[in-house]
Amino acid sequence: MLYIIGLGLGDEKDITLRGLEAVKKCVRVYMEAYTSLLSFGLSSDGLSTLESFYGKPIIIADREMVEEKADQILSEARYSDVAFLVVGDPFGATTHTDLVVRAKQLGVDVKVIHNASVMNAIGICGLQLYRYGETVSIPFFMDNWRPDSFYEKIQRNRAVGLHTLCLLDIRVKEPSWESLSRGKKKYEPPRYMTISTAIEQLLEVEQGRGGSVYDENTECVGFARLGSEDQTIVAGTMKQLLNVDFGAPLHCLVITGNTHPLEEEMLDFYRVKAETVNGNDHGNA
């Protein structure tokens, strides 16, 4: 059996009881580590905390392993119980859907154990989940690569008054372009996009397009470490959020659409305050 198990968003204790029971009976446990991370990341202390709590050694599955060595994981699951741990919910990323398809094609039994993900946890700010449009991903811009396909999706959402969840790029164990051109992989340090970087890129694209989809006065909600004990949630304009210190990753951003009075009442609890600006405080948690 291949168990694909959601871990939730905070720390090792957010796994469900069903998920924990499944992990404990598996002979091999992998943890996906490139679409998202738990609040303590992949430090040796964080990993040992997970292993101690779950009672199993954990193999970190980076992008290369999942994309190039998935057959190895699936082969093991044909003859024994194997766990594949995913931060959030197992279907928060298309990669995991692909793994299920490949498993079923090979005749491997699959059991999915769900958990909370950013897709529903963002409801805490008061913006109603059924009033969201298509989710977009904001990638890091580079000197020679500045993808902006997310712009049309935001435009469509805002045209009908829907909110837009923006998932911000994380780059863990990514090979540098220079090393790839030389034929020998050398990995860049981990990078996690901040809300301020995302807003700067969004405004750059808007200026380049010359449109009127959003501007620095557009209302947004910024989230940091969603689901953890020290989560930060701040609502304000893009211009205001640029000056808020949201602290450590992971960050995400919602561009608000048309709002209901009840949504506005909830957002008022998270409105930007003077003390949240310029790093004096980590916002309205």
PDB file of C-alpha atoms in Angstrom:
ATOM      1  CA  MET A   1       0.000   0.000   0.000  1.00  0.00           C
ATOM      2  CA  LEU A   2       1.133   3.529  -0.776  1.00  0.00           C
ATOM      3  CA  TYR A   3      -0.168   5.937   1.854  1.00  0.00           C
ATOM      4  CA  ILE A   4      -0.208   9.593   0.813  1.00  0.00           C
ATOM      5  CA  ILE A   5      -0.617  11.487   4.053  1.00  0.00           C
ATOM      6  CA  GLY A   6      -1.308  15.175   4.632  1.00  0.00           C
ATOM      7  CA  LEU A   7       0.619  16.726   7.519  1.00  0.00           C
ATOM      8  CA  GLY A   8      -1.326  19.954   7.919  1.00  0.00           C
ATOM      9  CA  LEU A   9       0.372  23.343   8.105  1.00  0.00           C
ATOM     10  CA  GLY A  10       1.953  23.866  11.503  1.00  0.00           C
ATOM     11  CA  ASP A  11       4.245  21.321  13.085  1.00  0.00           C
ATOM     12  CA  GLU A  12       4.585  17.583  13.698  1.00  0.00           C
ATOM     13  CA  LYS A  13       1.439  17.517  15.875  1.00  0.00           C
ATOM     14  CA  ASP A  14      -0.877  18.578  13.047  1.00  0.00           C
ATOM     15  CA  ILE A  15      -0.926  15.114  11.500  1.00  0.00           C
ATOM     16  CA  THR A  16      -4.287  13.354  11.982  1.00  0.00           C
ATOM     17  CA  LEU A  17      -4.630  10.281  14.183  1.00  0.00           C
ATOM     18  CA  ARG A  18      -5.367   8.184  11.100  1.00  0.00           C
ATOM     19  CA  GLY A  19      -2.282   9.600   9.438  1.00  0.00           C
ATOM     20  CA  LEU A  20      -0.073   8.879  12.434  1.00  0.00           C
ATOM     21  CA  GLU A  21      -1.351   5.304  12.694  1.00  0.00           C
ATOM     22  CA  ALA A  22      -0.542   4.757   9.018  1.00  0.00           C
ATOM     23  CA  VAL A  23       2.970   6.194   9.363  1.00  0.00           C
ATOM     24  CA  LYS A  24       3.763   3.965  12.314  1.00  0.00           C
ATOM     25  CA  LYS A  25       2.977   0.795  10.388  1.00  0.00           C
ATOM     26  CA  CYS A  26       4.924   1.725   7.242  1.00  0.00           C
ATOM     27  CA  VAL A  27       8.358   0.238   6.595  1.00  0.00           C
ATOM     28  CA  ARG A  28       9.544   3.282   4.664  1.00  0.00           C
ATOM     29  CA  VAL A  29       8.563   6.943   5.094  1.00  0.00           C
ATOM     30  CA  TYR A  30       9.252   9.678   2.529  1.00  0.00           C
ATOM     31  CA  MET A  31       8.556  13.373   3.027  1.00  0.00           C
ATOM     32  CA  GLU A  32       8.010  15.617   0.023  1.00  0.00           C
ATOM     33  CA  ALA A  33      10.025  18.800   0.445  1.00  0.00           C
ATOM     34  CA  TYR A  34       9.640  21.159  -2.474  1.00  0.00           C
ATOM     35  CA  THR A  35       5.994  22.249  -2.891  1.00  0.00           C
ATOM     36  CA  SER A  36       5.757  23.381   0.743  1.00  0.00           C
ATOM     37  CA  LEU A  37       7.453  23.062   4.127  1.00  0.00           C
ATOM     38  CA  LEU A  38       6.378  22.803   7.744  1.00  0.00           C
ATOM     39  CA  SER A  39       7.046  25.835   9.910  1.00  0.00           C
ATOM     40  CA  PHE A  40      10.460  24.594  11.043  1.00  0.00           C
ATOM     41  CA  GLY A  41      11.618  23.796   7.524  1.00  0.00           C
ATOM     42  CA  LEU A  42      14.143  21.022   6.887  1.00  0.00           C
ATOM     43  CA  SER A  43      16.690  21.742   9.604  1.00  0.00           C
ATOM     44  CA  SER A  44      18.308  18.769  11.310  1.00  0.00           C
ATOM     45  CA  ASP A  45      16.485  19.665  14.527  1.00  0.00           C
ATOM     46  CA  GLY A  46      13.158  19.859  12.719  1.00  0.00           C
ATOM     47  CA  LEU A  47      13.681  16.536  10.994  1.00  0.00           C
ATOM     48  CA  SER A  48      14.702  14.810  14.218  1.00  0.00           C
ATOM     49  CA  THR A  49      11.575  16.222  15.890  1.00  0.00           C
ATOM     50  CA  LEU A  50       9.432  14.657  13.181  1.00  0.00           C
ATOM     51  CA  GLU A  51      11.241  11.331  13.395  1.00  0.00           C
ATOM     52  CA  SER A  52      10.922  11.246  17.168  1.00  0.00           C
ATOM     53  CA  PHE A  53       7.202  12.040  17.095  1.00  0.00           C
ATOM     54  CA  TYR A  54       6.375   9.642  14.263  1.00  0.00           C
ATOM     55  CA  GLY A  55       8.694   6.929  15.516  1.00  0.00           C
ATOM     56  CA  LYS A  56      10.178   6.377  12.061  1.00  0.00           C
ATOM     57  CA  PRO A  57      13.244   7.511  10.091  1.00  0.00           C
ATOM     58  CA  ILE A  58      12.236   9.926   7.325  1.00  0.00           C
ATOM     59  CA  ILE A  59      13.717  10.140   3.833  1.00  0.00           C
ATOM     60  CA  ILE A  60      13.541  13.663   2.412  1.00  0.00           C
ATOM     61  CA  ALA A  61      12.087  13.500  -1.103  1.00  0.00           C
ATOM     62  CA  ASP A  62      13.176  16.550  -3.083  1.00  0.00           C
ATOM     63  CA  ARG A  63      11.959  17.448  -6.558  1.00  0.00           C
ATOM     64  CA  GLU A  64      14.606  15.314  -8.274  1.00  0.00           C
ATOM     65  CA  MET A  65      13.731  12.212  -6.276  1.00  0.00           C
ATOM     66  CA  VAL A  66       9.989  12.522  -6.838  1.00  0.00           C
ATOM     67  CA  GLU A  67      10.274  13.319 -10.532  1.00  0.00           C
ATOM     68  CA  GLU A  68      13.148  10.969 -11.405  1.00  0.00           C
ATOM     69  CA  LYS A  69      12.893   8.163  -8.857  1.00  0.00           C
ATOM     70  CA  ALA A  70       9.160   7.826  -8.297  1.00  0.00           C
ATOM     71  CA  ASP A  71       9.329   4.305  -9.740  1.00  0.00           C
ATOM     72  CA  GLN A  72      11.573   3.302  -6.843  1.00  0.00           C
ATOM     73  CA  ILE A  73       9.021   4.523  -4.304  1.00  0.00           C
ATOM     74  CA  LEU A  74       6.184   2.801  -6.156  1.00  0.00           C
ATOM     75  CA  SER A  75       8.153  -0.443  -6.491  1.00  0.00           C
ATOM     76  CA  GLU A  76       8.637  -0.546  -2.719  1.00  0.00           C
ATOM     77  CA  ALA A  77       4.909   0.072  -2.227  1.00  0.00           C
ATOM     78  CA  ARG A  78       4.052  -3.022  -4.280  1.00  0.00           C
ATOM     79  CA  TYR A  79       5.485  -5.291  -1.605  1.00  0.00           C
ATOM     80  CA  SER A  80       5.262  -3.252   1.623  1.00  0.00           C
ATOM     81  CA  ASP A  81       3.533  -0.275   3.226  1.00  0.00           C
ATOM     82  CA  VAL A  82       5.174   2.982   2.210  1.00  0.00           C
ATOM     83  CA  ALA A  83       4.216   6.484   3.418  1.00  0.00           C
ATOM     84  CA  PHE A  84       4.595   9.632   1.339  1.00  0.00           C
ATOM     85  CA  LEU A  85       4.141  12.670   3.583  1.00  0.00           C
ATOM     86  CA  VAL A  86       2.907  15.953   2.144  1.00  0.00           C
ATOM     87  CA  VAL A  87       2.703  19.306   3.937  1.00  0.00           C
ATOM     88  CA  GLY A  88      -0.893  20.518   3.875  1.00  0.00           C
ATOM     89  CA  ASP A  89      -3.239  18.233   1.956  1.00  0.00           C
ATOM     90  CA  PRO A  90      -2.036  15.533  -0.478  1.00  0.00           C
ATOM     91  CA  PHE A  91      -3.771  17.157  -3.437  1.00  0.00           C
ATOM     92  CA  GLY A  92      -2.541  20.695  -2.872  1.00  0.00           C
ATOM     93  CA  ALA A  93      -0.042  20.141  -5.724  1.00  0.00           C
ATOM     94  CA  THR A  94      -0.448  18.427  -9.091  1.00  0.00           C
ATOM     95  CA  THR A  95       2.738  16.428  -8.503  1.00  0.00           C
ATOM     96  CA  HIS A  96       0.904  14.244  -6.030  1.00  0.00           C
ATOM     97  CA  THR A  97      -1.949  13.590  -8.427  1.00  0.00           C
ATOM     98  CA  ASP A  98       0.634  12.330 -10.912  1.00  0.00           C
ATOM     99  CA  LEU A  99       2.041   9.983  -8.267  1.00  0.00           C
ATOM    100  CA  VAL A 100      -1.416   8.495  -7.636  1.00  0.00           C
ATOM    101  CA  VAL A 101      -1.999   7.978 -11.368  1.00  0.00           C
ATOM    102  CA  ARG A 102       1.352   6.226 -11.787  1.00  0.00           C
ATOM    103  CA  ALA A 103       0.702   4.042  -8.745  1.00  0.00           C
ATOM    104  CA  LYS A 104      -2.689   2.931 -10.039  1.00  0.00           C
ATOM    105  CA  GLN A 105      -1.229   2.202 -13.472  1.00  0.00           C
ATOM    106  CA  LEU A 106       1.271  -0.131 -11.800  1.00  0.00           C
ATOM    107  CA  GLY A 107      -1.432  -1.821  -9.751  1.00  0.00           C
ATOM    108  CA  VAL A 108      -0.246  -0.326  -6.449  1.00  0.00           C
ATOM    109  CA  ASP A 109      -2.992   0.223  -3.880  1.00  0.00           C
ATOM    110  CA  VAL A 110      -3.222   3.846  -2.745  1.00  0.00           C
ATOM    111  CA  LYS A 111      -4.806   5.290   0.364  1.00  0.00           C
ATOM    112  CA  VAL A 112      -5.050   9.063   0.828  1.00  0.00           C
ATOM    113  CA  ILE A 113      -5.356  10.643   4.274  1.00  0.00           C
ATOM    114  CA  HIS A 114      -6.388  14.285   4.070  1.00  0.00           C
ATOM    115  CA  ASN A 115      -5.489  17.283   6.207  1.00  0.00           C
ATOM    116  CA  ALA A 116      -5.813  21.072   6.305  1.00  0.00           C
ATOM    117  CA  SER A 117      -4.145  23.069   3.542  1.00  0.00           C
ATOM    118  CA  VAL A 118      -3.607  26.702   2.619  1.00  0.00           C
ATOM    119  CA  MET A 119      -6.591  26.374   0.287  1.00  0.00           C
ATOM    120  CA  ASN A 120      -9.023  26.260   3.204  1.00  0.00           C
ATOM    121  CA  ALA A 121      -6.972  27.723   6.075  1.00  0.00           C
ATOM    122  CA  ILE A 122      -7.045  31.154   4.399  1.00  0.00           C
ATOM    123  CA  GLY A 123     -10.699  31.307   5.461  1.00  0.00           C
ATOM    124  CA  ILE A 124      -9.484  32.540   8.853  1.00  0.00           C
ATOM    125  CA  CYS A 125      -9.240  36.111   7.536  1.00  0.00           C
ATOM    126  CA  GLY A 126     -12.982  36.188   6.895  1.00  0.00           C
ATOM    127  CA  LEU A 127     -12.999  36.167   3.100  1.00  0.00           C
ATOM    128  CA  GLN A 128     -15.493  33.455   2.226  1.00  0.00           C
ATOM    129  CA  LEU A 129     -13.997  30.456   0.466  1.00  0.00           C
ATOM    130  CA  TYR A 130     -16.711  30.154  -2.162  1.00  0.00           C
ATOM    131  CA  ARG A 131     -15.962  33.729  -3.295  1.00  0.00           C
ATOM    132  CA  TYR A 132     -12.467  32.821  -4.571  1.00  0.00           C
ATOM    133  CA  GLY A 133     -11.543  32.473  -8.216  1.00  0.00           C
ATOM    134  CA  GLU A 134      -8.617  30.588  -9.754  1.00  0.00           C
ATOM    135  CA  THR A 135      -5.510  30.299  -7.563  1.00  0.00           C
ATOM    136  CA  VAL A 136      -2.267  31.620  -9.055  1.00  0.00           C
ATOM    137  CA  SER A 137       1.422  30.986  -8.398  1.00  0.00           C
ATOM    138  CA  ILE A 138       3.897  33.871  -8.371  1.00  0.00           C
ATOM    139  CA  PRO A 139       7.394  32.688  -9.411  1.00  0.00           C
ATOM    140  CA  PHE A 140      10.617  34.496  -8.633  1.00  0.00           C
ATOM    141  CA  PHE A 141      11.619  36.852 -11.457  1.00  0.00           C
ATOM    142  CA  MET A 142      15.098  36.495 -12.857  1.00  0.00           C
ATOM    143  CA  ASP A 143      17.143  38.754 -15.119  1.00  0.00           C
ATOM    144  CA  ASN A 144      16.267  36.797 -18.246  1.00  0.00           C
ATOM    145  CA  TRP A 145      12.967  35.230 -17.174  1.00  0.00           C
ATOM    146  CA  ARG A 146      10.002  37.220 -15.904  1.00  0.00           C
ATOM    147  CA  PRO A 147       6.891  35.057 -16.380  1.00  0.00           C
ATOM    148  CA  ASP A 148       3.602  36.872 -15.942  1.00  0.00           C
ATOM    149  CA  SER A 149       0.930  34.386 -17.046  1.00  0.00           C
ATOM    150  CA  PHE A 150      -0.727  34.833 -13.640  1.00  0.00           C
ATOM    151  CA  TYR A 151      -1.852  38.311 -14.718  1.00  0.00           C
ATOM    152  CA  GLU A 152      -4.677  37.086 -16.962  1.00  0.00           C
ATOM    153  CA  LYS A 153      -5.990  34.815 -14.218  1.00  0.00           C
ATOM    154  CA  ILE A 154      -6.080  37.660 -11.703  1.00  0.00           C
ATOM    155  CA  GLN A 155      -7.772  39.802 -14.353  1.00  0.00           C
ATOM    156  CA  ARG A 156     -10.510  37.207 -14.895  1.00  0.00           C
ATOM    157  CA  ASN A 157     -11.077  36.826 -11.152  1.00  0.00           C
ATOM    158  CA  ARG A 158     -11.332  40.549 -10.536  1.00  0.00           C
ATOM    159  CA  ALA A 159     -13.609  41.068 -13.528  1.00  0.00           C
ATOM    160  CA  VAL A 160     -16.289  39.053 -11.728  1.00  0.00           C
ATOM    161  CA  GLY A 161     -15.458  40.292  -8.224  1.00  0.00           C
ATOM    162  CA  LEU A 162     -13.692  37.161  -6.931  1.00  0.00           C
ATOM    163  CA  HIS A 163     -10.765  36.971  -4.527  1.00  0.00           C
ATOM    164  CA  THR A 164      -7.423  35.584  -5.747  1.00  0.00           C
ATOM    165  CA  LEU A 165      -5.104  33.405  -3.662  1.00  0.00           C
ATOM    166  CA  CYS A 166      -1.482  33.925  -4.704  1.00  0.00           C
ATOM    167  CA  LEU A 167       0.890  31.119  -3.739  1.00  0.00           C
ATOM    168  CA  LEU A 168       4.436  32.432  -3.492  1.00  0.00           C
ATOM    169  CA  ASP A 169       7.484  30.677  -4.887  1.00  0.00           C
ATOM    170  CA  ILE A 170       9.815  28.552  -2.796  1.00  0.00           C
ATOM    171  CA  ARG A 171      13.064  27.278  -4.251  1.00  0.00           C
ATOM    172  CA  VAL A 172      14.654  24.402  -2.352  1.00  0.00           C
ATOM    173  CA  LYS A 173      17.569  22.458  -3.846  1.00  0.00           C
ATOM    174  CA  GLU A 174      17.303  24.204  -7.189  1.00  0.00           C
ATOM    175  CA  PRO A 175      20.315  23.913  -9.533  1.00  0.00           C
ATOM    176  CA  SER A 176      21.768  27.199 -10.757  1.00  0.00           C
ATOM    177  CA  TRP A 177      21.561  28.014 -14.468  1.00  0.00           C
ATOM    178  CA  GLU A 178      25.327  28.448 -14.571  1.00  0.00           C
ATOM    179  CA  SER A 179      25.985  24.980 -13.181  1.00  0.00           C
ATOM    180  CA  LEU A 180      23.496  23.394 -15.591  1.00  0.00           C
ATOM    181  CA  SER A 181      25.218  25.055 -18.541  1.00  0.00           C
ATOM    182  CA  ARG A 182      28.491  23.522 -17.359  1.00  0.00           C
ATOM    183  CA  GLY A 183      26.944  20.095 -17.047  1.00  0.00           C
ATOM    184  CA  LYS A 184      27.515  19.761 -13.304  1.00  0.00           C
ATOM    185  CA  LYS A 185      24.710  20.572 -10.894  1.00  0.00           C
ATOM    186  CA  LYS A 186      25.399  23.054  -8.132  1.00  0.00           C
ATOM    187  CA  TYR A 187      22.461  23.950  -5.941  1.00  0.00           C
ATOM    188  CA  GLU A 188      21.438  27.447  -4.956  1.00  0.00           C
ATOM    189  CA  PRO A 189      20.676  28.344  -1.316  1.00  0.00           C
ATOM    190  CA  PRO A 190      16.981  27.956  -0.404  1.00  0.00           C
ATOM    191  CA  ARG A 191      14.812  30.968  -1.215  1.00  0.00           C
ATOM    192  CA  TYR A 192      11.315  31.769  -0.005  1.00  0.00           C
ATOM    193  CA  MET A 193       9.349  34.569  -1.624  1.00  0.00           C
ATOM    194  CA  THR A 194       8.115  37.271   0.734  1.00  0.00           C
ATOM    195  CA  ILE A 195       4.887  39.213   0.433  1.00  0.00           C
ATOM    196  CA  SER A 196       6.808  42.401  -0.359  1.00  0.00           C
ATOM    197  CA  THR A 197       8.655  40.699  -3.240  1.00  0.00           C
ATOM    198  CA  ALA A 198       5.377  39.315  -4.588  1.00  0.00           C
ATOM    199  CA  ILE A 199       3.727  42.741  -4.486  1.00  0.00           C
ATOM    200  CA  GLU A 200       6.726  44.391  -6.167  1.00  0.00           C
ATOM    201  CA  GLN A 201       6.542  41.835  -8.970  1.00  0.00           C
ATOM    202  CA  LEU A 202       2.773  42.175  -9.295  1.00  0.00           C
ATOM    203  CA  LEU A 203       3.050  45.965  -9.607  1.00  0.00           C
ATOM    204  CA  GLU A 204       5.883  45.623 -12.117  1.00  0.00           C
ATOM    205  CA  VAL A 205       3.714  43.404 -14.313  1.00  0.00           C
ATOM    206  CA  GLU A 206       0.742  45.766 -14.021  1.00  0.00           C
ATOM    207  CA  GLN A 207       2.908  48.700 -15.053  1.00  0.00           C
ATOM    208  CA  GLY A 208       4.361  46.732 -17.954  1.00  0.00           C
ATOM    209  CA  ARG A 209       0.937  45.650 -19.164  1.00  0.00           C
ATOM    210  CA  GLY A 210      -0.453  49.161 -18.861  1.00  0.00           C
ATOM    211  CA  GLY A 211      -3.721  47.750 -17.617  1.00  0.00           C
ATOM    212  CA  SER A 212      -6.010  48.560 -14.730  1.00  0.00           C
ATOM    213  CA  VAL A 213      -6.486  45.185 -13.029  1.00  0.00           C
ATOM    214  CA  TYR A 214      -4.989  46.309  -9.699  1.00  0.00           C
ATOM    215  CA  ASP A 215      -2.683  49.009  -8.331  1.00  0.00           C
ATOM    216  CA  GLU A 216      -0.893  49.969  -5.124  1.00  0.00           C
ATOM    217  CA  ASN A 217      -4.244  50.902  -3.546  1.00  0.00           C
ATOM    218  CA  THR A 218      -5.803  47.485  -4.166  1.00  0.00           C
ATOM    219  CA  GLU A 219      -6.858  45.765  -0.946  1.00  0.00           C
ATOM    220  CA  CYS A 220      -5.028  42.527  -0.083  1.00  0.00           C
ATOM    221  CA  VAL A 221      -4.436  40.191   2.836  1.00  0.00           C
ATOM    222  CA  GLY A 222      -0.962  38.888   3.666  1.00  0.00           C
ATOM    223  CA  PHE A 223      -0.383  35.639   5.543  1.00  0.00           C
ATOM    224  CA  ALA A 224       2.779  34.237   7.103  1.00  0.00           C
ATOM    225  CA  ARG A 225       3.262  30.795   8.667  1.00  0.00           C
ATOM    226  CA  LEU A 226      -0.441  30.056   8.246  1.00  0.00           C
ATOM    227  CA  GLY A 227      -1.654  27.392  10.648  1.00  0.00           C
ATOM    228  CA  SER A 228       1.248  27.732  13.067  1.00  0.00           C
ATOM    229  CA  GLU A 229       1.181  29.163  16.585  1.00  0.00           C
ATOM    230  CA  ASP A 230       2.856  32.393  15.439  1.00  0.00           C
ATOM    231  CA  GLN A 231       0.910  32.938  12.230  1.00  0.00           C
ATOM    232  CA  THR A 232       0.622  36.530  11.027  1.00  0.00           C
ATOM    233  CA  ILE A 233      -2.340  37.952   9.122  1.00  0.00           C
ATOM    234  CA  VAL A 234      -2.475  41.585   7.984  1.00  0.00           C
ATOM    235  CA  ALA A 235      -5.034  43.249   5.693  1.00  0.00           C
ATOM    236  CA  GLY A 236      -4.282  46.456   3.837  1.00  0.00           C
ATOM    237  CA  THR A 237      -3.473  47.962   0.463  1.00  0.00           C
ATOM    238  CA  MET A 238      -0.563  46.668  -1.574  1.00  0.00           C
ATOM    239  CA  LYS A 239       1.328  49.851  -0.704  1.00  0.00           C
ATOM    240  CA  GLN A 240       0.720  49.327   3.014  1.00  0.00           C
ATOM    241  CA  LEU A 241       1.684  45.664   2.983  1.00  0.00           C
ATOM    242  CA  LEU A 242       4.985  46.489   1.280  1.00  0.00           C
ATOM    243  CA  ASN A 243       6.093  48.046   4.579  1.00  0.00           C
ATOM    244  CA  VAL A 244       4.924  45.263   6.914  1.00  0.00           C
ATOM    245  CA  ASP A 245       7.473  42.865   8.361  1.00  0.00           C
ATOM    246  CA  PHE A 246       5.756  39.473   8.103  1.00  0.00           C
ATOM    247  CA  GLY A 247       8.737  37.618   9.534  1.00  0.00           C
ATOM    248  CA  ALA A 248       9.842  34.124   8.614  1.00  0.00           C
ATOM    249  CA  PRO A 249       8.356  32.099   5.725  1.00  0.00           C
ATOM    250  CA  LEU A 250       6.162  30.697   4.351  1.00  0.00           C
ATOM    251  CA  HIS A 251       4.119  33.631   2.983  1.00  0.00           C
ATOM    252  CA  CYS A 252       1.037  33.858   0.773  1.00  0.00           C
ATOM    253  CA  LEU A 253      -1.118  36.720  -0.457  1.00  0.00           C
ATOM    254  CA  VAL A 254      -4.796  37.216  -1.252  1.00  0.00           C
ATOM    255  CA  ILE A 255      -5.933  39.967  -3.618  1.00  0.00           C
ATOM    256  CA  THR A 256      -9.453  40.782  -2.507  1.00  0.00           C
ATOM    257  CA  GLY A 257     -12.371  41.084  -4.900  1.00  0.00           C
ATOM    258  CA  ASN A 258     -15.810  42.441  -4.064  1.00  0.00           C
ATOM    259  CA  THR A 259     -16.530  41.990  -0.367  1.00  0.00           C
ATOM    260  CA  HIS A 260     -19.655  41.250   1.622  1.00  0.00           C
ATOM    261  CA  PRO A 261     -20.305  43.355   4.770  1.00  0.00           C
ATOM    262  CA  LEU A 262     -19.620  40.291   6.944  1.00  0.00           C
ATOM    263  CA  GLU A 263     -16.278  39.805   5.207  1.00  0.00           C
ATOM    264  CA  GLU A 264     -15.426  43.442   5.882  1.00  0.00           C
ATOM    265  CA  GLU A 265     -16.232  43.023   9.577  1.00  0.00           C
ATOM    266  CA  MET A 266     -13.791  40.119   9.834  1.00  0.00           C
ATOM    267  CA  LEU A 267     -11.103  41.919   7.827  1.00  0.00           C
ATOM    268  CA  ASP A 268     -11.298  44.854  10.231  1.00  0.00           C
ATOM    269  CA  PHE A 269      -9.695  42.650  12.900  1.00  0.00           C
ATOM    270  CA  TYR A 270      -6.622  42.321  10.688  1.00  0.00           C
ATOM    271  CA  ARG A 271      -6.311  45.830   9.271  1.00  0.00           C
ATOM    272  CA  VAL A 272      -2.753  47.144   9.107  1.00  0.00           C
ATOM    273  CA  LYS A 273      -1.713  49.159  12.151  1.00  0.00           C
ATOM    274  CA  ALA A 274       1.064  51.704  12.500  1.00  0.00           C
ATOM    275  CA  GLU A 275       3.056  49.414  14.794  1.00  0.00           C
ATOM    276  CA  THR A 276       3.113  46.627  12.194  1.00  0.00           C
ATOM    277  CA  VAL A 277       5.040  48.760   9.738  1.00  0.00           C
ATOM    278  CA  ASN A 278       8.837  48.828   9.313  1.00  0.00           C
ATOM    279  CA  GLY A 279       9.499  45.737  11.389  1.00  0.00           C
ATOM    280  CA  ASN A 280       8.243  47.014  14.768  1.00  0.00           C
ATOM    281  CA  ASP A 281       5.814  44.143  15.106  1.00  0.00           C
ATOM    282  CA  HIS A 282       4.864  41.016  13.215  1.00  0.00           C
ATOM    283  CA  GLY A 283       1.311  42.032  12.522  1.00  0.00           C
ATOM    284  CA  ASN A 284      -2.112  41.095  13.792  1.00  0.00           C
ATOM    285  CA  ALA A 285      -1.919  37.378  14.464  1.00  0.00           C
TER     286      ALA A 285
END
